[in-house]
mmCIF file of C-alpha atoms and ligand atoms in Angstrom:
data_model
loop_
_atom_site.group_PDB
_atom_site.id
_atom_site.type_symbol
_atom_site.label_atom_id
_atom_site.label_comp_id
_atom_site.label_asym_id
_atom_site.label_seq_id
_atom_site.Cartn_x
_atom_site.Cartn_y
_atom_site.Cartn_z
ATOM 1 C CA MET A 1 -2.860 -66.741 25.754
ATOM 2 C CA SER A 2 -0.781 -66.458 28.845
ATOM 3 C CA ASN A 3 0.450 -63.203 30.188
ATOM 4 C CA GLN A 4 3.861 -61.837 29.622
ATOM 5 C CA TYR A 5 3.546 -58.723 31.794
ATOM 6 C CA ALA A 6 3.755 -60.152 35.299
ATOM 7 C CA ASP A 7 3.994 -63.546 37.232
ATOM 8 C CA ARG A 8 0.841 -63.027 38.988
ATOM 9 C CA LEU A 9 -1.862 -61.651 36.297
ATOM 10 C CA VAL A 10 -2.880 -64.374 33.822
ATOM 11 C CA VAL A 11 -4.759 -63.197 30.742
ATOM 12 C CA VAL A 12 -7.318 -65.325 29.009
ATOM 13 C CA ARG A 13 -9.057 -64.447 25.932
ATOM 14 C CA ASP A 14 -11.473 -67.471 25.522
ATOM 15 C CA VAL A 15 -14.507 -68.600 27.523
ATOM 16 C CA ASP A 16 -13.226 -72.301 28.041
ATOM 17 C CA SER A 17 -10.062 -70.986 29.809
ATOM 18 C CA LEU A 18 -11.943 -68.313 31.979
ATOM 19 C CA ARG A 19 -14.646 -71.054 33.085
ATOM 20 C CA ARG A 20 -12.118 -73.773 33.776
ATOM 21 C CA ARG A 21 -9.974 -71.395 36.081
ATOM 22 C CA VAL A 22 -12.896 -70.006 37.997
ATOM 23 C CA ARG A 23 -14.528 -73.552 38.381
ATOM 24 C CA ASP A 24 -11.182 -74.854 39.647
ATOM 25 C CA TRP A 25 -10.943 -71.992 42.317
ATOM 26 C CA ARG A 26 -14.520 -72.701 43.400
ATOM 27 C CA ARG A 27 -14.035 -76.446 43.470
ATOM 28 C CA ASP A 28 -10.878 -75.745 45.857
ATOM 29 C CA GLY A 29 -13.182 -73.727 48.083
ATOM 30 C CA LEU A 30 -12.020 -70.252 47.113
ATOM 31 C CA SER A 31 -14.656 -67.527 46.388
ATOM 32 C CA VAL A 32 -14.428 -65.569 43.258
ATOM 33 C CA ALA A 33 -15.303 -61.887 42.496
ATOM 34 C CA LEU A 34 -15.858 -60.519 38.860
ATOM 35 C CA VAL A 35 -15.224 -56.913 38.015
ATOM 36 C CA PRO A 36 -16.254 -56.229 34.474
ATOM 37 C CA THR A 37 -14.834 -53.024 32.803
ATOM 38 C CA MET A 38 -14.188 -51.503 29.353
ATOM 39 C CA GLY A 39 -10.691 -50.993 30.279
ATOM 40 C CA ALA A 40 -8.749 -47.328 30.141
ATOM 41 C CA LEU A 41 -8.558 -48.231 33.952
ATOM 42 C CA HIS A 42 -8.456 -45.335 36.318
ATOM 43 C CA LYS A 43 -8.551 -45.090 40.217
ATOM 44 C CA GLY A 44 -12.336 -45.587 40.324
ATOM 45 C CA HIS A 45 -11.685 -49.037 38.440
ATOM 46 C CA MET A 46 -8.914 -49.826 41.028
ATOM 47 C CA LYS A 47 -11.082 -49.147 43.852
ATOM 48 C CA LEU A 48 -13.478 -51.588 42.666
ATOM 49 C CA MET A 49 -10.550 -54.162 42.379
ATOM 50 C CA ASP A 50 -9.537 -53.230 46.012
ATOM 51 C CA GLN A 51 -13.176 -54.050 47.196
ATOM 52 C CA ALA A 52 -13.270 -57.311 45.206
ATOM 53 C CA GLN A 53 -10.034 -58.293 46.734
ATOM 54 C CA LYS A 54 -11.492 -57.571 50.298
ATOM 55 C CA MET A 55 -14.702 -59.533 49.554
ATOM 56 C CA ALA A 56 -13.262 -62.666 47.734
ATOM 57 C CA ASP A 57 -10.380 -64.932 47.425
ATOM 58 C CA ARG A 58 -9.679 -64.599 43.759
ATOM 59 C CA VAL A 59 -10.405 -61.528 41.495
ATOM 60 C CA VAL A 60 -11.244 -61.891 37.864
ATOM 61 C CA ALA A 61 -11.225 -58.322 35.944
ATOM 62 C CA THR A 62 -12.758 -58.193 32.444
ATOM 63 C CA ILE A 63 -11.944 -55.689 29.666
ATOM 64 C CA PHE A 64 -14.155 -55.644 26.671
ATOM 65 C CA VAL A 65 -15.210 -52.513 24.912
ATOM 66 C CA ASN A 66 -18.618 -53.686 24.085
ATOM 67 C CA PRO A 67 -19.729 -52.685 20.527
ATOM 68 C CA LYS A 68 -23.471 -53.572 21.369
ATOM 69 C CA GLN A 69 -23.962 -50.563 24.042
ATOM 70 C CA PHE A 70 -22.677 -47.877 21.755
ATOM 71 C CA GLY A 71 -25.177 -46.127 19.372
ATOM 72 C CA PRO A 72 -24.164 -45.453 15.707
ATOM 73 C CA ASN A 73 -23.168 -41.798 16.534
ATOM 74 C CA GLU A 74 -21.334 -42.543 19.738
ATOM 75 C CA ASP A 75 -17.713 -43.116 20.777
ATOM 76 C CA PHE A 76 -16.998 -46.884 20.206
ATOM 77 C CA SER A 77 -14.140 -46.093 17.727
ATOM 78 C CA SER A 78 -12.515 -43.372 19.927
ATOM 79 C CA TYR A 79 -13.194 -45.064 23.361
ATOM 80 C CA PRO A 80 -9.790 -45.022 24.991
ATOM 81 C CA ARG A 81 -8.101 -48.470 24.570
ATOM 82 C CA ARG A 82 -4.861 -48.933 26.734
ATOM 83 C CA GLU A 83 -4.455 -52.598 27.168
ATOM 84 C CA ALA A 84 -0.792 -52.661 28.076
ATOM 85 C CA ASP A 85 -1.112 -49.992 30.869
ATOM 86 C CA ASP A 86 -4.261 -51.736 31.996
ATOM 87 C CA PHE A 87 -2.450 -55.016 32.361
ATOM 88 C CA GLU A 88 0.327 -53.177 34.456
ATOM 89 C CA LEU A 89 -2.343 -51.638 36.743
ATOM 90 C CA LEU A 90 -4.131 -54.986 37.254
ATOM 91 C CA SER A 91 -0.919 -56.880 37.782
ATOM 92 C CA ALA A 92 0.457 -54.334 40.400
ATOM 93 C CA ALA A 93 -2.986 -54.564 42.326
ATOM 94 C CA GLY A 94 -2.638 -58.323 42.547
ATOM 95 C CA VAL A 95 -5.688 -59.135 40.230
ATOM 96 C CA HIS A 96 -5.419 -62.722 39.471
ATOM 97 C CA LEU A 97 -7.145 -63.284 36.142
ATOM 98 C CA LEU A 98 -8.046 -60.877 33.141
ATOM 99 C CA PHE A 99 -10.491 -61.960 30.831
ATOM 100 C CA ALA A 100 -10.014 -59.809 27.535
ATOM 101 C CA PRO A 101 -12.008 -61.262 24.778
ATOM 102 C CA GLU A 102 -11.944 -60.394 21.123
ATOM 103 C CA ALA A 103 -15.321 -59.364 19.779
ATOM 104 C CA THR A 104 -15.615 -62.505 17.908
ATOM 105 C CA ALA A 105 -15.427 -64.538 21.097
ATOM 106 C CA MET A 106 -18.276 -62.614 22.578
ATOM 107 C CA TYR A 107 -20.352 -62.252 19.580
ATOM 108 C CA PRO A 108 -19.543 -65.163 17.010
ATOM 109 C CA ALA A 109 -21.186 -65.440 13.614
ATOM 110 C CA GLY A 110 -24.858 -66.220 14.141
ATOM 111 C CA PHE A 111 -25.118 -64.488 17.496
ATOM 112 C CA ALA A 112 -28.737 -63.616 17.787
ATOM 113 C CA THR A 113 -29.850 -63.046 21.370
ATOM 114 C CA THR A 114 -30.642 -59.587 23.278
ATOM 115 C CA VAL A 115 -31.285 -59.348 26.844
ATOM 116 C CA SER A 116 -33.788 -56.474 27.321
ATOM 117 C CA VAL A 117 -34.940 -55.169 30.619
ATOM 118 C CA ALA A 118 -38.381 -53.292 30.190
ATOM 119 C CA GLY A 119 -38.980 -50.021 31.905
ATOM 120 C CA ILE A 120 -35.633 -49.402 33.361
ATOM 121 C CA SER A 121 -33.979 -49.253 30.082
ATOM 122 C CA ASP A 122 -36.293 -46.797 28.707
ATOM 123 C CA VAL A 123 -35.898 -43.760 31.161
ATOM 124 C CA LEU A 124 -33.098 -41.305 32.040
ATOM 125 C CA ASP A 125 -30.003 -42.487 29.852
ATOM 126 C CA GLY A 126 -32.211 -45.087 28.205
ATOM 127 C CA LYS A 127 -34.168 -42.125 26.542
ATOM 128 C CA HIS A 128 -31.105 -40.550 25.197
ATOM 129 C CA ARG A 129 -29.094 -43.579 24.224
ATOM 130 C CA ALA A 130 -31.428 -45.952 22.347
ATOM 131 C CA GLY A 131 -30.449 -49.626 22.675
ATOM 132 C CA HIS A 132 -27.558 -48.641 25.227
ATOM 133 C CA PHE A 133 -29.012 -50.837 27.971
ATOM 134 C CA ASP A 134 -29.923 -53.921 25.773
ATOM 135 C CA GLY A 135 -26.138 -53.940 24.898
ATOM 136 C CA VAL A 136 -25.264 -53.640 28.709
ATOM 137 C CA ALA A 137 -27.725 -56.152 29.853
ATOM 138 C CA THR A 138 -26.699 -58.682 27.164
ATOM 139 C CA VAL A 139 -23.094 -58.214 27.612
ATOM 140 C CA VAL A 140 -23.183 -58.414 31.313
ATOM 141 C CA SER A 141 -25.454 -61.469 31.150
ATOM 142 C CA LYS A 142 -22.895 -63.142 29.176
ATOM 143 C CA LEU A 143 -19.857 -62.210 31.375
ATOM 144 C CA LEU A 144 -21.731 -63.575 34.528
ATOM 145 C CA LEU A 145 -22.727 -66.807 32.839
ATOM 146 C CA GLN A 146 -19.235 -67.158 31.402
ATOM 147 C CA ALA A 147 -17.436 -66.706 34.451
ATOM 148 C CA LEU A 148 -20.063 -67.835 37.169
ATOM 149 C CA PRO A 149 -18.325 -66.001 40.131
ATOM 150 C CA ASP A 150 -19.697 -65.758 43.621
ATOM 151 C CA ILE A 151 -19.981 -61.889 43.343
ATOM 152 C CA ALA A 152 -19.770 -59.115 40.722
ATOM 153 C CA ILE A 153 -18.768 -55.503 41.520
ATOM 154 C CA PHE A 154 -20.177 -52.548 39.520
ATOM 155 C CA GLY A 155 -19.621 -48.834 40.334
ATOM 156 C CA GLU A 156 -22.571 -46.628 41.516
ATOM 157 C CA LYS A 157 -21.258 -43.914 39.113
ATOM 158 C CA ASP A 158 -23.370 -45.811 36.434
ATOM 159 C CA TYR A 159 -26.373 -46.085 38.773
ATOM 160 C CA GLN A 160 -29.007 -46.902 36.397
ATOM 161 C CA GLN A 161 -26.793 -49.691 34.858
ATOM 162 C CA LEU A 162 -26.401 -51.048 38.493
ATOM 163 C CA VAL A 163 -30.299 -50.951 39.013
ATOM 164 C CA LEU A 164 -30.669 -52.749 35.624
ATOM 165 C CA ILE A 165 -28.042 -55.396 36.452
ATOM 166 C CA ARG A 166 -29.878 -56.185 39.673
ATOM 167 C CA ARG A 167 -33.045 -56.626 37.938
ATOM 168 C CA PHE A 168 -32.193 -58.945 35.479
ATOM 169 C CA VAL A 169 -29.861 -61.014 37.777
ATOM 170 C CA GLU A 170 -32.856 -61.405 39.883
ATOM 171 C CA ASP A 171 -35.392 -62.090 36.939
ATOM 172 C CA LEU A 172 -33.073 -64.777 35.273
ATOM 173 C CA ASN A 173 -32.086 -66.355 38.615
ATOM 174 C CA ILE A 174 -28.349 -65.754 37.710
ATOM 175 C CA PRO A 175 -26.508 -67.281 40.815
ATOM 176 C CA VAL A 176 -24.368 -64.337 41.796
ATOM 177 C CA ASP A 177 -24.391 -61.376 44.249
ATOM 178 C CA ILE A 178 -24.438 -58.022 42.617
ATOM 179 C CA ILE A 179 -22.336 -55.467 44.683
ATOM 180 C CA GLY A 180 -22.439 -51.682 44.229
ATOM 181 C CA ALA A 181 -19.407 -49.572 45.015
ATOM 182 C CA PRO A 182 -19.404 -45.742 45.761
ATOM 183 C CA THR A 183 -18.355 -43.339 43.081
ATOM 184 C CA VAL A 184 -14.745 -42.205 43.356
ATOM 185 C CA ARG A 185 -14.249 -38.377 42.808
ATOM 186 C CA GLU A 186 -11.418 -36.263 41.920
ATOM 187 C CA HIS A 187 -10.519 -33.696 44.567
ATOM 188 C CA ASP A 188 -13.125 -31.162 43.200
ATOM 189 C CA GLY A 189 -15.861 -33.614 43.130
ATOM 190 C CA LEU A 190 -15.829 -34.691 39.439
ATOM 191 C CA ALA A 191 -16.840 -38.470 39.184
ATOM 192 C CA MET A 192 -14.013 -40.306 37.664
ATOM 193 C CA SER A 193 -14.643 -41.782 34.252
ATOM 194 C CA SER A 194 -12.757 -42.931 31.308
ATOM 195 C CA ARG A 195 -14.512 -40.383 29.363
ATOM 196 C CA ASN A 196 -13.255 -37.509 31.364
ATOM 197 C CA ALA A 197 -9.996 -37.709 29.125
ATOM 198 C CA TYR A 198 -12.182 -36.040 26.320
ATOM 199 C CA LEU A 199 -12.666 -32.798 28.211
ATOM 200 C CA SER A 200 -10.724 -29.894 27.237
ATOM 201 C CA ALA A 201 -8.799 -27.725 29.984
ATOM 202 C CA GLU A 202 -11.518 -25.297 29.803
ATOM 203 C CA GLU A 203 -14.346 -27.860 29.878
ATOM 204 C CA ARG A 204 -12.589 -29.544 32.745
ATOM 205 C CA VAL A 205 -12.840 -26.387 34.911
ATOM 206 C CA LYS A 206 -16.658 -26.463 34.330
ATOM 207 C CA ALA A 207 -17.151 -30.063 34.829
ATOM 208 C CA PRO A 208 -17.362 -30.168 38.542
ATOM 209 C CA ALA A 209 -20.456 -28.083 38.528
ATOM 210 C CA LEU A 210 -22.438 -31.272 37.773
ATOM 211 C CA TYR A 211 -21.795 -32.874 41.049
ATOM 212 C CA VAL A 212 -22.110 -29.304 42.831
ATOM 213 C CA ALA A 213 -25.552 -28.935 41.305
ATOM 214 C CA ILE A 214 -26.861 -32.374 42.234
ATOM 215 C CA ALA A 215 -25.376 -32.662 45.449
ATOM 216 C CA GLY A 216 -26.859 -29.356 46.237
ATOM 217 C CA ALA A 217 -30.372 -30.387 45.025
ATOM 218 C CA ALA A 218 -30.082 -33.608 47.115
ATOM 219 C CA LYS A 219 -29.345 -31.562 50.280
ATOM 220 C CA ASP A 220 -32.262 -29.031 49.541
ATOM 221 C CA ILE A 221 -34.701 -32.089 48.962
ATOM 222 C CA ALA A 222 -33.584 -33.609 52.161
ATOM 223 C CA ALA A 223 -34.142 -30.413 53.883
ATOM 224 C CA GLY A 224 -37.654 -30.301 52.673
ATOM 225 C CA GLY A 225 -37.612 -28.416 49.303
ATOM 226 C CA GLU A 226 -40.224 -29.289 46.771
ATOM 227 C CA ILE A 227 -38.647 -32.178 44.630
ATOM 228 C CA GLU A 228 -39.634 -30.878 40.928
ATOM 229 C CA ALA A 229 -38.706 -27.254 41.790
ATOM 230 C CA THR A 230 -35.365 -28.408 43.050
ATOM 231 C CA VAL A 231 -34.297 -30.503 40.176
ATOM 232 C CA GLU A 232 -35.415 -27.775 37.803
ATOM 233 C CA ALA A 233 -32.973 -25.326 39.536
ATOM 234 C CA ALA A 234 -30.224 -27.610 39.230
ATOM 235 C CA ARG A 235 -30.845 -27.897 35.665
ATOM 236 C CA GLN A 236 -30.602 -24.098 35.457
ATOM 237 C CA LYS A 237 -27.306 -24.093 37.509
ATOM 238 C CA LEU A 238 -25.759 -26.390 34.897
ATOM 239 C CA ILE A 239 -26.659 -24.195 32.018
ATOM 240 C CA THR A 240 -25.304 -21.187 34.042
ATOM 241 C CA ALA A 241 -22.020 -22.941 34.748
ATOM 242 C CA GLY A 242 -21.404 -23.243 31.036
ATOM 243 C CA PHE A 243 -22.826 -26.743 30.143
ATOM 244 C CA ASP A 244 -23.822 -26.825 26.333
ATOM 245 C CA SER A 245 -27.037 -28.924 27.147
ATOM 246 C CA VAL A 246 -28.622 -30.855 30.066
ATOM 247 C CA ASP A 247 -30.143 -34.317 28.969
ATOM 248 C CA TYR A 248 -31.798 -34.773 32.284
ATOM 249 C CA VAL A 249 -31.576 -33.957 36.045
ATOM 250 C CA GLU A 250 -34.152 -36.112 37.810
ATOM 251 C CA ALA A 251 -35.095 -37.270 41.400
ATOM 252 C CA ARG A 252 -35.844 -40.976 41.217
ATOM 253 C CA HIS A 253 -36.504 -43.927 43.659
ATOM 254 C CA ALA A 254 -33.090 -45.580 44.577
ATOM 255 C CA ASP A 255 -34.315 -49.105 43.833
ATOM 256 C CA THR A 256 -36.826 -49.045 41.155
ATOM 257 C CA LEU A 257 -35.696 -45.617 39.360
ATOM 258 C CA ALA A 258 -39.643 -44.757 39.507
ATOM 259 C CA PRO A 259 -40.040 -40.946 39.709
ATOM 260 C CA LEU A 260 -39.431 -39.795 43.357
ATOM 261 C CA THR A 261 -42.555 -38.295 44.970
ATOM 262 C CA ASN A 262 -41.476 -38.032 48.416
ATOM 263 C CA THR A 263 -38.473 -38.547 50.751
ATOM 264 C CA SER A 264 -39.882 -41.347 52.979
ATOM 265 C CA ASN A 265 -38.205 -43.422 50.360
ATOM 266 C CA HIS A 266 -34.501 -43.714 49.364
ATOM 267 C CA GLY A 267 -33.999 -41.471 46.495
ATOM 268 C CA ARG A 268 -31.492 -40.631 44.027
ATOM 269 C CA ILE A 269 -30.600 -37.612 41.785
ATOM 270 C CA LEU A 270 -29.364 -38.617 38.479
ATOM 271 C CA ALA A 271 -28.093 -36.080 35.750
ATOM 272 C CA ALA A 272 -26.419 -36.240 32.287
ATOM 273 C CA ALA A 273 -25.147 -32.940 30.691
ATOM 274 C CA ARG A 274 -22.936 -32.075 27.727
ATOM 275 C CA LEU A 275 -19.792 -29.963 27.688
ATOM 276 C CA GLY A 276 -18.709 -29.798 23.983
ATOM 277 C CA ARG A 277 -18.536 -33.354 22.656
ATOM 278 C CA THR A 278 -18.200 -34.818 26.147
ATOM 279 C CA ARG A 279 -21.230 -36.489 27.898
ATOM 280 C CA LEU A 280 -20.913 -36.596 31.743
ATOM 281 C CA ILE A 281 -23.322 -38.476 33.814
ATOM 282 C CA ASP A 282 -23.372 -38.476 37.732
ATOM 283 C CA ASN A 283 -25.855 -39.333 40.620
ATOM 284 C CA VAL A 284 -25.890 -38.883 44.443
ATOM 285 C CA PRO A 285 -28.343 -40.271 47.131
ATOM 286 C CA VAL A 286 -31.119 -38.290 48.552
ATOM 287 C CA PRO A 287 -31.110 -39.531 52.281
ATOM 288 C CA ILE A 288 -34.405 -40.797 53.560
ATOM 289 C CA GLN A 289 -36.269 -38.523 55.924
ATOM 290 C CA GLN A 290 -38.050 -40.231 58.940
ATOM 291 C CA GLY A 291 -41.781 -39.150 59.253
ATOM 292 C CA ALA A 292 -41.673 -37.536 55.496
HETATM 293 O O1 PAF B 1 -19.618 -49.974 33.118
HETATM 294 C C1 PAF B 1 -18.989 -50.427 32.114
HETATM 295 O O2 PAF B 1 -17.880 -50.259 32.116
HETATM 296 C C2 PAF B 1 -19.685 -51.246 31.204
HETATM 297 O O3 PAF B 1 -21.094 -50.813 30.977
HETATM 298 C C3 PAF B 1 -19.649 -52.748 31.614
HETATM 299 C C4 PAF B 1 -20.522 -53.002 32.834
HETATM 300 C C5 PAF B 1 -18.280 -53.400 31.647
HETATM 301 C C6 PAF B 1 -20.368 -53.607 30.257
HETATM 302 O O4 PAF B 1 -19.779 -53.286 29.103
#
């Protein structure tokens, strides 16, 4: 199907058309960046597109709300879908190709394969969202192998997802460079996310406390604060700020997600907490301390 929204953005819905275009570009010596998304695009996604344009000659965005990464009680059916708006944004940004497959193109009858990454999938979000990372690893493997780009760009907002993708790309020898892009934040620090649209006005006022709590914890740990006591204090701050529950606040090794025991390694504070029906996640780096 070709695109009726603009001259520049071409929309394809089947794997053969995607693969043919990417293969032709690469044969002509052009580098290709892939930016996988689930649509409902916001400024954070558009930063990924900007970065892709700086790093490659051609940019391919994907939009696919992947049913396999949502649990039975999660928001698959209510996840925002705004294809026409997304097409306009991608087109205005100069993205060259959009791959927007139907579920039947990604998971035809008889589909039976799951990509599962041991360890990384079982901690943090994996503990609270059974099967989520198998769904992510399966769909991202497919997208990378369908498009075969030179690079693929993912936001650090979903930091555990980024670590997981780096792991299976290395383990499966998928020939692509995975690039992490910094989280884009609202003026008050809230990380941009399609799910922020679920927040009520009152919840939206409380939401930045998530970033404030983890950024404060990262600063305290970098200044020599005891790691476990500092993350426990951050959990308490979230409850005090009006979050209904805290799934986790944890300090982890930035590359492996193993528990962080000292600051001579790059660390990351990762957190997930709920405001009403909205589950927010966020993470920040803990700077390495020389001589720690
Ligand atoms: O981060 C997302 O939007 C999704 O998890 C991804 C990587 C597009 C896979 O469905």
